[in-house]
Amino acid sequence: VKLRYQRLGQDVAPAQTWRGARVGQGSSVAGSHEAVQAGVQRMEMAVKKPLGMRLSQVEGRGLYVEEVTAGGNAAKAGIKVGDRVYGSSEVPDYASGTSFDRGTTYMAVYKRSSSYGLEKFLSNVQAAGDKIIVGLERAPEGRAFMEQMRARERLGAVDSALSAKVMQKLLGPDVVEGAEVIPAPSTGRALKINIDLLSFSAKRALIAKNYDKAESLYQRCIQLDPFDGRGWLGLANMFSKKKIFPKAREYLIGGLSRNDQNPFLLQALGVLEQRVGNMEQARSRFEQATRADPNHAASWVSLGKLEERFRRINKARQCYALAAKVDPKNYYAWHCLAVLEEGQDNIEIARVLFRKCAEINPNNAAVWQSWGTMERRLGNVDYARGLYKKGLEANPKNTWVLQGLAVLEWGKGNVDEAKSLFEKAIRLRPDDGGVYQAYATCMRKQKRVSEARRIFREGVKQAKEHSPLYQAWALMEADLGQTARARDLFQQGVWDVARGRSLHTIWQAWGLFEAKNGNLDMAREYLAKAVDSARKPAPSYVAWATLEEKIGRVARARQLFEKAVAEEPDNDSLWGSYEAFVKRHNGAVSDEASKLYQRRVVAEIKKNVENRAVTESLPSTTDVDQSVEGNEELVIGQPLFWSESPTLTPKEA
């Protein structure tokens, strides 16, 4: 892409200020002067055919890029919505991939626009047969101007009769009972309020799992206004629920082709990519969303969850903190922070954060459940019980809260009460595999094997893809000496879970089971499958290396550790396991241990550098919305940024 600047001639108002400089001989306008208005760029781009963009004539201004196809050649070349086209090396047509608003031809638009300052084609610029050289003018207000034009087209110009027709025919009489049609002042298109009603009705249909109706309503929403992202997002969510991911991606990209800076669509596409295992693409989309709108808290939270999954704790903490900064009432951001700090054993900070989250939204049962589970694990049983009960007050039907309270009561010997809670959770959500697993495990601890089997059997029937159920049941049978039954359960789990995220846990458990029974070749085969099917294979590598070490194959164990650190060089727990292995076999002060320690330090330095780079690339607290309620400030970039908060005992919290 060659950048060049030239005088705009009649387009330039006398009051505007310009500065000039010579252009190199390689330019088609050599010998003229560069002309640069503050913030305005002029450039030529060589774009392959088909271009993949839509142009729109703007009265009194010329041709503007109205939309750019995501992933198309125009997008790859760097053309953006809002760029003004002032010329090209040839006349593009539909065959070249360029379309025009209202179906007009390029020449017709050119002729109508020429009197408004559209310059002549760059006839002295040549391009290869498969390319077109496009002359563009880019200014900060270009995109804003196009958005204003779209808004005027959406909101302007319908009469009362057309608005009523839209309401009755497009939306249907059952969209919102008793809703009134709001007429526009003149003739033209339907008002935005009708899109709101249509989207509302589609959401209701989607919640009710009436997919046909939801799809029809969202399609009407797109027809009514393709630049409104809600229709595209709704269809993508619907197909994601049905696990038709290619179709979901198609709709998200379609929406982004109309508005490539929509943070909701970018964040949703990132979630989709993460769900199908494309982690780098997911991170890229989340980062795009935060750049498009630094105040979009959901994008920061999604990016933080992804970083936390990869154990980049400082990055995750930074993202959650920014989400809480831009949206102090976003209780989910505070919740994620609390869970992260709990995982780092910063218990007092986690308590403060859980309390903050509960103050923002006391009706959020998930917060009470997480907080109660933390206190239960710390041994604060009575306090945890009180938190669980607050969660049930917020939502009596939350099965996670019921499960946590049931486990607590079982541990205190209140078996009948615990059983009642488990049964209630199963009635409320019969496909929740975690409830069956916890219930059966409690029965097994009480040596009530037949009841445990009954619960496991019902669980795998209702929640076939919940891999821990098969794993727990098979291991119970193995402990009882039922090896054949255990193998059958492992195999059934592999078939039912298929390509699920946690399939590797079944392979790993099965491999260790076979090793325990002396079938080493089979054990290695299953552990290799665990490594191959895991997105983060380090735990499976460590389990395999530990097995090889136990049977005396130290060299093979070392090879497996090396493969693991090559896969996950920023996994601190993995390095710790590898160091312990080396010290056992080479000595704590050996050269091997020293070299491995140095490698670990280098990996940590690299990770810290990456963290610092990401921190510096994130918007500062002055770049985001400063309208934070209250006096609380987040100190971004420090691990313990609530260090000034009071230390609370469980009772005080």
XYZ file of C-alpha atoms in Angstrom:
653
model
C 0.000 0.000 0.000
C 1.472 3.339 -1.091
C 0.426 6.443 0.781
C 0.379 9.744 -1.075
C -1.228 13.104 -0.503
C -2.376 15.684 -3.054
C -4.424 18.831 -3.122
C -8.170 18.357 -3.030
C -8.777 21.393 -5.243
C -12.398 22.486 -5.159
C -13.128 20.260 -2.157
C -10.884 22.394 0.062
C -12.435 25.283 1.895
C -10.272 28.432 2.038
C -10.233 28.373 5.839
C -8.576 24.938 5.992
C -4.833 24.653 6.640
C -2.568 22.478 4.473
C 1.111 21.654 4.296
C 3.018 20.469 1.217
C 5.954 18.179 0.392
C 7.347 16.565 -2.730
C 6.163 13.089 -3.722
C 8.666 10.475 -4.883
C 9.002 9.577 -8.573
C 7.401 6.210 -7.949
C 4.048 7.871 -7.478
C 1.626 8.445 -10.303
C 1.418 12.090 -9.311
C 5.136 12.785 -9.159
C 5.876 16.438 -9.458
C 2.771 17.518 -7.567
C 2.609 18.439 -3.913
C 1.346 16.422 -0.975
C -1.673 17.996 0.651
C -2.587 16.839 4.115
C -5.467 18.130 6.153
C -5.153 17.442 9.856
C -6.280 13.861 10.423
C -6.988 13.147 6.727
C -5.057 10.549 4.713
C -5.057 9.938 0.986
C -3.850 6.579 -0.245
C -3.875 4.113 -3.112
C -4.485 0.435 -2.476
C -3.996 -2.434 -4.931
C -6.899 -4.788 -4.224
C -7.385 -8.225 -5.726
C -10.624 -9.120 -7.468
C -13.261 -9.745 -6.277
C -12.981 -6.720 -4.022
C -15.798 -7.589 -1.621
C -17.208 -4.208 -0.629
C -20.313 -2.067 -1.020
C -20.237 1.587 -2.053
C -22.927 4.156 -1.404
C -23.461 7.548 -3.000
C -23.785 10.336 -0.464
C -25.544 13.472 -1.602
C -23.063 16.293 -2.006
C -20.051 14.229 -0.902
C -19.317 11.417 -3.342
C -18.814 7.667 -2.967
C -18.258 6.115 0.448
C -17.497 2.550 1.518
C -20.676 1.441 3.246
C -19.627 -2.112 4.159
C -16.625 -4.396 3.748
C -16.980 -8.160 3.551
C -15.181 -9.747 6.510
C -12.176 -11.715 5.255
C -12.598 -10.358 1.707
C -9.868 -8.798 -0.419
C -10.904 -5.242 0.401
C -10.721 -6.027 4.110
C -7.300 -7.665 3.675
C -6.029 -4.609 1.828
C -7.084 -2.400 4.720
C -10.153 -0.667 3.255
C -12.535 0.377 6.010
C -16.122 1.480 6.330
C -16.282 5.256 5.964
C -13.428 5.557 3.465
C -14.249 7.937 0.587
C -13.451 6.604 -2.889
C -12.114 9.340 -5.153
C -10.970 7.196 -8.056
C -9.758 3.852 -9.385
C -7.565 2.398 -12.127
C -10.574 0.953 -13.909
C -14.341 0.961 -13.663
C -15.255 -1.820 -11.220
C -18.480 -3.693 -11.757
C -20.398 -6.477 -10.116
C -18.014 -9.068 -11.546
C -15.149 -7.427 -9.697
C -16.904 -7.907 -6.379
C -18.093 -4.353 -5.884
C -21.803 -3.720 -5.361
C -23.667 -0.447 -5.005
C -26.507 0.836 -2.919
C -29.904 0.392 -4.582
C -28.423 -1.645 -7.453
C -26.977 1.215 -9.474
C -23.933 0.839 -11.700
C -20.588 2.348 -10.816
C -20.615 4.658 -13.831
C -24.082 5.951 -13.015
C -23.027 6.710 -9.474
C -19.803 8.248 -10.761
C -21.630 10.550 -13.122
C -24.096 11.660 -10.467
C -21.307 12.204 -7.964
C -18.848 13.960 -10.253
C -20.500 17.304 -9.754
C -19.980 16.917 -6.002
C -16.177 16.778 -6.192
C -15.511 13.153 -7.134
C -12.237 13.278 -9.043
C -11.362 11.613 -12.331
C -10.187 8.040 -12.539
C -6.441 7.539 -12.178
C -6.087 6.741 -15.857
C -2.287 6.863 -15.708
C -2.146 4.194 -12.976
C -1.866 0.623 -14.203
C -2.688 -2.521 -12.242
C -2.378 -6.233 -12.877
C -5.343 -7.883 -14.551
C -6.521 -9.461 -11.288
C -6.303 -6.213 -9.298
C -7.834 -2.755 -9.151
C -6.012 0.228 -7.691
C -8.446 2.196 -5.563
C -7.834 5.780 -4.461
C -9.196 6.467 -0.983
C -9.515 9.357 1.426
C -9.691 8.466 5.123
C -10.700 10.862 7.873
C -11.653 10.235 11.524
C -15.176 11.458 10.890
C -15.705 9.121 7.906
C -17.036 6.159 9.876
C -19.069 8.414 12.156
C -20.612 10.060 9.098
C -21.599 6.693 7.593
C -23.111 5.596 10.897
C -25.128 8.816 11.044
C -26.332 8.226 7.506
C -27.385 4.674 8.389
C -29.181 5.938 11.467
C -31.079 8.506 9.422
C -32.086 5.809 6.963
C -33.250 3.560 9.787
C -35.161 6.178 11.736
C -36.418 8.485 9.013
C -39.345 8.360 6.787
C -42.311 6.060 7.376
C -45.871 7.017 7.572
C -48.329 5.675 10.129
C -49.847 3.178 7.729
C -46.498 1.608 6.877
C -45.484 1.480 10.521
C -48.732 -0.288 11.394
C -48.182 -2.685 8.510
C -44.692 -3.495 9.752
C -46.078 -4.147 13.208
C -48.900 -6.371 12.033
C -47.309 -8.173 9.096
C -43.607 -8.365 9.922
C -43.796 -8.634 13.673
C -47.111 -10.449 13.901
C -50.004 -9.750 16.265
C -48.566 -11.987 19.009
C -45.200 -10.230 19.342
C -46.014 -8.075 22.338
C -49.565 -8.084 23.543
C -50.959 -4.603 23.932
C -47.960 -2.944 22.293
C -48.603 0.333 20.503
C -47.142 1.261 17.130
C -45.090 4.435 17.260
C -45.470 6.220 13.903
C -42.691 8.144 12.212
C -43.245 11.713 11.068
C -42.967 11.100 7.310
C -42.724 8.383 4.658
C -39.946 5.800 4.415
C -38.768 2.929 6.623
C -39.942 1.429 9.894
C -38.860 2.840 13.241
C -36.226 1.245 15.438
C -38.844 0.528 18.113
C -40.258 -2.163 15.841
C -36.862 -3.887 15.731
C -36.801 -3.752 19.525
C -40.173 -5.500 19.687
C -39.147 -8.061 17.112
C -35.920 -8.871 18.953
C -37.782 -9.160 22.255
C -40.221 -11.658 20.794
C -37.398 -13.685 19.225
C -35.607 -13.910 22.587
C -38.779 -15.226 24.215
C -39.127 -17.877 21.508
C -35.466 -18.864 21.905
C -35.807 -19.235 25.675
C -38.874 -21.426 25.091
C -36.783 -23.506 22.615
C -39.182 -22.635 19.819
C -36.319 -22.504 17.343
C -38.378 -22.213 14.167
C -40.215 -19.156 15.433
C -37.039 -17.606 16.825
C -35.211 -18.065 13.514
C -38.090 -16.533 11.570
C -38.262 -13.516 13.878
C -34.520 -12.905 13.844
C -34.494 -13.172 10.050
C -37.202 -10.503 9.927
C -35.084 -8.376 12.234
C -32.191 -8.588 9.774
C -34.467 -7.769 6.856
C -35.771 -4.744 8.702
C -32.273 -3.430 9.448
C -29.175 -5.483 8.511
C -26.946 -3.000 10.338
C -28.540 -3.795 13.700
C -26.449 -6.581 15.239
C -29.203 -8.149 17.333
C -30.648 -10.272 14.554
C -27.249 -11.679 13.590
C -26.314 -12.286 17.218
C -29.624 -13.957 18.026
C -29.325 -16.395 15.120
C -25.729 -17.176 16.048
C -26.746 -17.904 19.642
C -29.556 -20.120 18.460
C -27.308 -22.247 16.237
C -24.679 -22.386 18.999
C -27.291 -23.835 21.350
C -28.031 -26.438 18.690
C -24.246 -27.033 18.294
C -24.340 -26.078 14.612
C -21.196 -24.004 14.931
C -20.406 -23.351 11.233
C -23.832 -21.797 10.810
C -23.388 -19.714 13.956
C -20.037 -18.432 12.673
C -21.609 -17.620 9.310
C -24.166 -15.313 10.921
C -21.618 -13.596 13.155
C -19.347 -12.882 10.185
C -22.372 -11.700 8.236
C -23.168 -9.185 10.959
C -19.560 -8.032 11.111
C -19.562 -7.461 7.354
C -22.129 -4.722 8.032
C -20.375 -3.360 11.111
C -16.910 -4.718 11.805
C -16.616 -2.712 15.033
C -19.617 -4.210 16.836
C -18.163 -5.391 20.183
C -21.119 -7.692 20.871
C -20.599 -9.602 17.633
C -16.805 -9.686 18.068
C -17.119 -10.997 21.616
C -19.677 -13.605 20.568
C -17.406 -14.772 17.748
C -14.556 -15.063 20.244
C -16.713 -17.211 22.524
C -17.627 -19.414 19.560
C -13.990 -19.845 18.525
C -13.067 -20.719 22.091
C -15.856 -23.253 22.288
C -14.643 -25.112 19.190
C -11.013 -25.007 20.354
C -9.589 -22.148 18.256
C -7.955 -20.386 21.188
C -5.735 -17.957 19.298
C -8.611 -16.855 17.082
C -10.726 -16.416 20.201
C -8.086 -14.208 21.838
C -7.794 -12.153 18.659
C -11.555 -11.553 18.537
C -11.734 -10.596 22.214
C -8.879 -8.131 21.742
C -10.634 -6.678 18.677
C -13.766 -6.204 20.764
C -11.897 -4.366 23.520
C -10.267 -2.091 20.955
C -13.597 -1.424 19.259
C -15.172 -0.459 22.595
C -12.863 -0.227 25.638
C -15.965 0.176 27.829
C -17.473 -3.183 26.810
C -17.077 -5.092 30.077
C -18.205 -8.462 28.690
C -15.270 -8.499 26.258
C -12.789 -7.841 29.064
C -14.325 -10.647 31.141
C -14.211 -13.086 28.209
C -10.570 -12.229 27.548
C -9.823 -12.638 31.242
C -11.468 -16.068 31.359
C -9.377 -17.180 28.398
C -6.155 -15.914 29.970
C -7.040 -17.590 33.269
C -7.603 -20.850 31.460
C -4.031 -20.653 30.169
C -2.798 -19.817 33.692
C -1.806 -16.274 32.728
C -3.000 -15.014 36.066
C -1.702 -11.445 35.861
C -3.273 -10.948 32.451
C -6.573 -12.384 33.661
C -6.521 -10.191 36.769
C -5.856 -7.129 34.624
C -8.784 -7.903 32.324
C -11.220 -8.514 35.184
C -10.086 -5.318 36.888
C -10.695 -3.308 33.720
C -14.157 -4.877 33.374
C -14.979 -3.811 36.925
C -13.518 -0.375 36.229
C -15.612 0.350 33.147
C -18.749 -1.210 34.649
C -18.678 -1.114 38.476
C -22.143 -2.698 38.622
C -21.039 -5.742 36.625
C -21.254 -8.314 39.396
C -19.928 -11.090 37.152
C -16.612 -9.247 36.739
C -16.300 -8.987 40.534
C -17.268 -12.664 40.831
C -14.532 -13.726 38.397
C -12.007 -11.667 40.340
C -13.074 -13.291 43.599
C -12.763 -16.822 42.212
C -9.356 -15.986 40.718
C -8.037 -14.643 44.032
C -9.390 -17.688 45.847
C -7.480 -19.890 43.418
C -4.310 -17.946 44.254
C -4.952 -18.509 48.012
C -5.626 -14.810 48.553
C -8.531 -15.738 50.809
C -9.043 -12.399 52.546
C -9.122 -10.575 49.220
C -11.520 -13.169 47.826
C -13.867 -12.575 50.784
C -13.857 -8.837 50.177
C -14.617 -9.395 46.499
C -17.385 -11.909 47.153
C -18.929 -9.442 49.562
C -18.669 -6.644 46.994
C -20.361 -8.841 44.396
C -23.147 -9.808 46.808
C -23.754 -6.140 47.634
C -24.121 -5.286 43.945
C -26.556 -8.124 43.281
C -27.799 -9.997 46.376
C -30.110 -12.032 44.135
C -27.224 -13.717 42.316
C -27.229 -17.241 43.767
C -23.970 -18.178 42.005
C -21.994 -15.762 44.182
C -23.402 -17.173 47.402
C -22.618 -20.688 46.135
C -18.997 -19.867 45.270
C -18.455 -18.016 48.530
C -20.101 -20.807 50.553
C -18.004 -23.485 48.848
C -14.810 -21.578 49.653
C -15.772 -21.312 53.319
C -16.800 -24.998 53.452
C -13.402 -26.055 52.127
C -11.744 -23.843 54.735
C -13.701 -25.603 57.479
C -16.039 -22.706 58.285
C -19.053 -25.000 58.148
C -21.644 -22.900 59.986
C -20.688 -19.787 58.075
C -20.797 -21.696 54.781
C -24.258 -23.011 55.649
C -25.478 -19.454 56.143
C -24.092 -18.430 52.742
C -25.711 -21.383 51.000
C -29.041 -20.506 52.594
C -28.710 -16.944 51.344
C -28.183 -18.426 47.899
C -31.397 -20.433 48.223
C -33.231 -17.305 49.314
C -32.022 -15.642 46.133
C -32.943 -18.636 43.957
C -34.563 -21.690 45.569
C -34.131 -23.638 42.325
C -30.362 -23.237 41.900
C -29.048 -26.806 41.780
C -25.432 -25.793 42.440
C -26.416 -24.212 45.746
C -28.555 -27.241 46.632
C -25.663 -29.565 45.794
C -23.153 -27.570 47.865
C -25.467 -27.483 50.881
C -26.225 -31.209 50.489
C -22.507 -32.094 50.509
C -22.037 -29.919 53.597
C -24.930 -31.553 55.458
C -23.748 -35.029 54.492
C -20.301 -34.248 55.855
C -21.883 -33.175 59.155
C -23.817 -36.435 59.376
C -27.222 -34.977 58.458
C -27.833 -37.723 55.891
C -31.609 -37.415 55.592
C -31.458 -33.673 55.051
C -28.662 -34.097 52.505
C -30.641 -36.743 50.592
C -33.643 -34.446 50.515
C -31.504 -31.658 49.033
C -29.953 -33.950 46.408
C -33.359 -35.292 45.355
C -34.748 -31.776 45.080
C -31.823 -30.748 42.844
C -32.399 -33.768 40.588
C -36.104 -32.998 40.278
C -35.317 -29.412 39.314
C -32.622 -30.302 36.795
C -32.550 -33.988 35.888
C -29.718 -33.534 33.345
C -27.186 -32.056 35.813
C -24.468 -34.709 35.927
C -22.613 -33.009 38.768
C -25.500 -33.556 41.177
C -25.641 -37.302 40.414
C -21.879 -37.594 40.821
C -21.828 -35.834 44.200
C -24.866 -37.798 45.421
C -23.444 -41.184 44.377
C -20.032 -40.353 45.839
C -21.621 -39.563 49.197
C -23.485 -42.879 49.078
C -20.237 -44.706 48.280
C -18.544 -43.137 51.294
C -21.393 -44.497 53.423
C -20.798 -47.954 51.824
C -24.285 -47.893 50.340
C -23.072 -49.390 47.090
C -26.389 -50.475 45.589
C -27.838 -46.980 46.022
C -24.676 -45.445 44.571
C -24.988 -47.687 41.501
C -28.633 -46.724 41.084
C -27.729 -43.020 41.154
C -24.796 -43.468 38.753
C -27.003 -45.444 36.368
C -29.650 -42.751 36.338
C -26.989 -40.073 35.970
C -25.338 -41.484 32.842
C -28.795 -41.979 31.373
C -29.758 -38.336 31.908
C -26.339 -36.684 31.376
C -24.475 -38.793 28.827
C -21.775 -36.236 28.087
C -20.751 -35.682 31.710
C -17.424 -37.554 31.684
C -16.726 -37.380 35.466
C -19.795 -39.579 36.009
C -18.324 -42.460 34.008
C -14.924 -41.945 35.575
C -16.257 -41.928 39.149
C -18.506 -44.946 38.582
C -15.745 -46.976 36.877
C -13.264 -46.231 39.666
C -15.847 -47.238 42.271
C -16.324 -50.574 40.510
C -12.555 -51.004 40.258
C -12.194 -50.422 44.015
C -14.856 -53.090 44.552
C -12.886 -55.561 42.403
C -15.285 -55.412 39.440
C -12.582 -54.886 36.793
C -14.633 -56.086 33.831
C -17.483 -53.783 34.808
C -15.012 -50.900 35.211
C -13.645 -51.455 31.679
C -17.162 -51.504 30.263
C -17.902 -48.164 31.944
C -14.699 -46.568 30.675
C -15.526 -47.723 27.154
C -19.115 -46.499 27.394
C -17.841 -43.139 28.601
C -15.490 -42.826 25.610
C -18.368 -43.582 23.245
C -20.855 -41.216 24.885
C -18.511 -38.293 25.506
C -16.995 -38.717 22.012
C -15.185 -35.443 21.203
C -16.097 -33.575 24.353
C -13.630 -31.294 26.131
C -13.056 -33.717 29.009
C -12.678 -36.918 26.993
C -8.997 -36.997 27.939
C -9.893 -37.462 31.618
C -11.569 -40.799 30.817
C -8.599 -41.979 28.757
C -6.209 -40.927 31.532
C -8.191 -42.653 34.287
C -8.543 -45.756 32.132
C -4.820 -45.818 31.427
C -3.898 -45.583 35.113
C -6.470 -48.276 35.888
C -4.842 -50.640 33.379
C -1.385 -49.834 34.773
C -2.601 -50.713 38.254
C -3.779 -54.053 36.870
C -0.428 -54.733 35.187
C -1.473 -54.030 31.581
C 1.325 -51.582 30.790
C 1.068 -51.630 26.998
C -2.639 -50.905 27.181
C -1.986 -48.227 29.801
C 0.502 -46.453 27.545
C -1.913 -46.621 24.630
C -4.701 -44.978 26.652
C -2.417 -42.342 28.167
C -1.222 -41.469 24.651
C -4.869 -41.004 23.647
C -5.369 -38.777 26.674
C -2.477 -36.575 25.549
C -3.777 -36.435 21.975
C -7.350 -35.516 22.974
C -6.460 -32.907 25.628
C -6.285 -29.233 24.736
C -3.927 -28.715 27.694
C -2.041 -32.042 27.858
C 0.383 -31.316 30.715
C -1.579 -33.239 33.423
C -1.792 -36.303 31.174
C 1.926 -36.082 30.386
C 2.748 -35.877 34.101
C 0.515 -38.883 34.878
C 2.232 -40.859 32.116
C 5.723 -39.792 33.231
C 4.917 -40.753 36.825
C 3.880 -44.223 35.637
C 7.115 -44.688 33.679
C 9.134 -43.511 36.676
C 7.445 -46.023 38.982
C 8.387 -48.938 36.745
C 11.992 -47.736 36.430
C 11.941 -46.166 32.965
C 13.466 -42.878 34.090
C 14.761 -41.853 30.663
C 11.306 -42.289 29.152
C 9.758 -40.296 31.992
C 12.238 -37.491 31.331
C 11.264 -37.462 27.646
C 7.604 -37.097 28.585
C 8.363 -34.194 30.922
C 10.292 -32.507 28.108
C 7.327 -32.900 25.763
C 5.058 -31.452 28.420
C 7.122 -28.292 29.011
C 7.433 -27.860 25.237
C 3.617 -27.879 25.031
C 3.028 -25.647 28.064
C 6.182 -23.647 28.871
C 4.242 -21.224 31.104
C 2.727 -23.908 33.367
C 4.265 -23.333 36.816
C 2.805 -26.515 38.292
C 4.372 -28.556 35.499
C 7.822 -27.074 36.098
C 7.466 -27.893 39.801
C 6.671 -31.541 39.035
C 9.616 -31.755 36.625
C 12.010 -30.201 39.171
C 10.894 -32.667 41.850
C 11.505 -35.533 39.386
C 15.033 -34.338 38.570
C 15.914 -33.859 42.239
C 14.759 -37.386 43.027
C 17.023 -38.913 40.400
C 19.928 -36.481 40.073
C 20.058 -34.775 43.459
C 18.884 -31.407 44.683
C 22.273 -29.737 44.011
C 23.103 -31.529 40.765
C 23.983 -29.794 37.513
C 20.786 -31.171 35.972
C 18.660 -29.615 38.706
C 20.499 -26.296 38.349
C 20.036 -26.239 34.558
C 16.353 -27.077 34.866
C 15.908 -24.309 37.419
C 17.549 -21.848 35.027
C 15.200 -22.942 32.256
C 12.247 -22.399 34.569
C 13.485 -18.906 35.441
C 13.853 -18.061 31.743
C 10.298 -19.288 31.123
C 9.012 -17.167 34.012
C 10.874 -14.090 32.731
C 9.407 -14.622 29.276
C 5.939 -14.962 30.776
C 6.396 -11.793 32.840
C 7.580 -9.898 29.760
C 4.501 -11.068 27.881
C 2.308 -10.052 30.811
C 3.922 -6.622 30.903
C 3.475 -6.216 27.146
C -0.194 -7.094 27.405
C -0.633 -4.801 30.401
C 0.937 -1.920 28.488
C -1.239 -2.651 25.436
C -4.438 -2.556 27.478
C -6.205 0.773 27.865
C -5.162 2.688 30.936
C -7.711 3.793 33.471
C -7.818 7.159 31.726
C -8.720 5.531 28.400
C -11.942 3.992 29.674
C -15.126 5.541 30.937
C -14.341 7.436 34.127
C -17.922 7.513 35.362
C -17.241 5.118 38.239
C -19.746 5.379 41.023
C -18.432 5.856 44.525
C -14.887 6.577 45.638
C -13.399 3.121 45.132
C -10.474 3.008 42.730
C -8.917 -0.083 41.191
C -5.134 -0.086 41.202
C -4.484 -1.765 37.891
C -1.453 -3.982 37.426
C -0.779 -4.878 41.063
C -1.550 -8.453 42.138
C -3.121 -7.382 45.432
C -4.957 -4.276 44.347
C -7.396 -4.492 47.247
C -4.619 -4.466 49.841
C -6.118 -1.409 51.495
C -9.441 -3.171 52.052
C -10.036 -4.267 55.650
C -9.224 -7.850 56.544
C -12.507 -9.503 57.424
C -13.146 -12.569 59.503
C -15.980 -14.809 58.281
C -18.380 -13.262 60.808
C -17.427 -9.707 59.847
C -17.782 -10.512 56.158
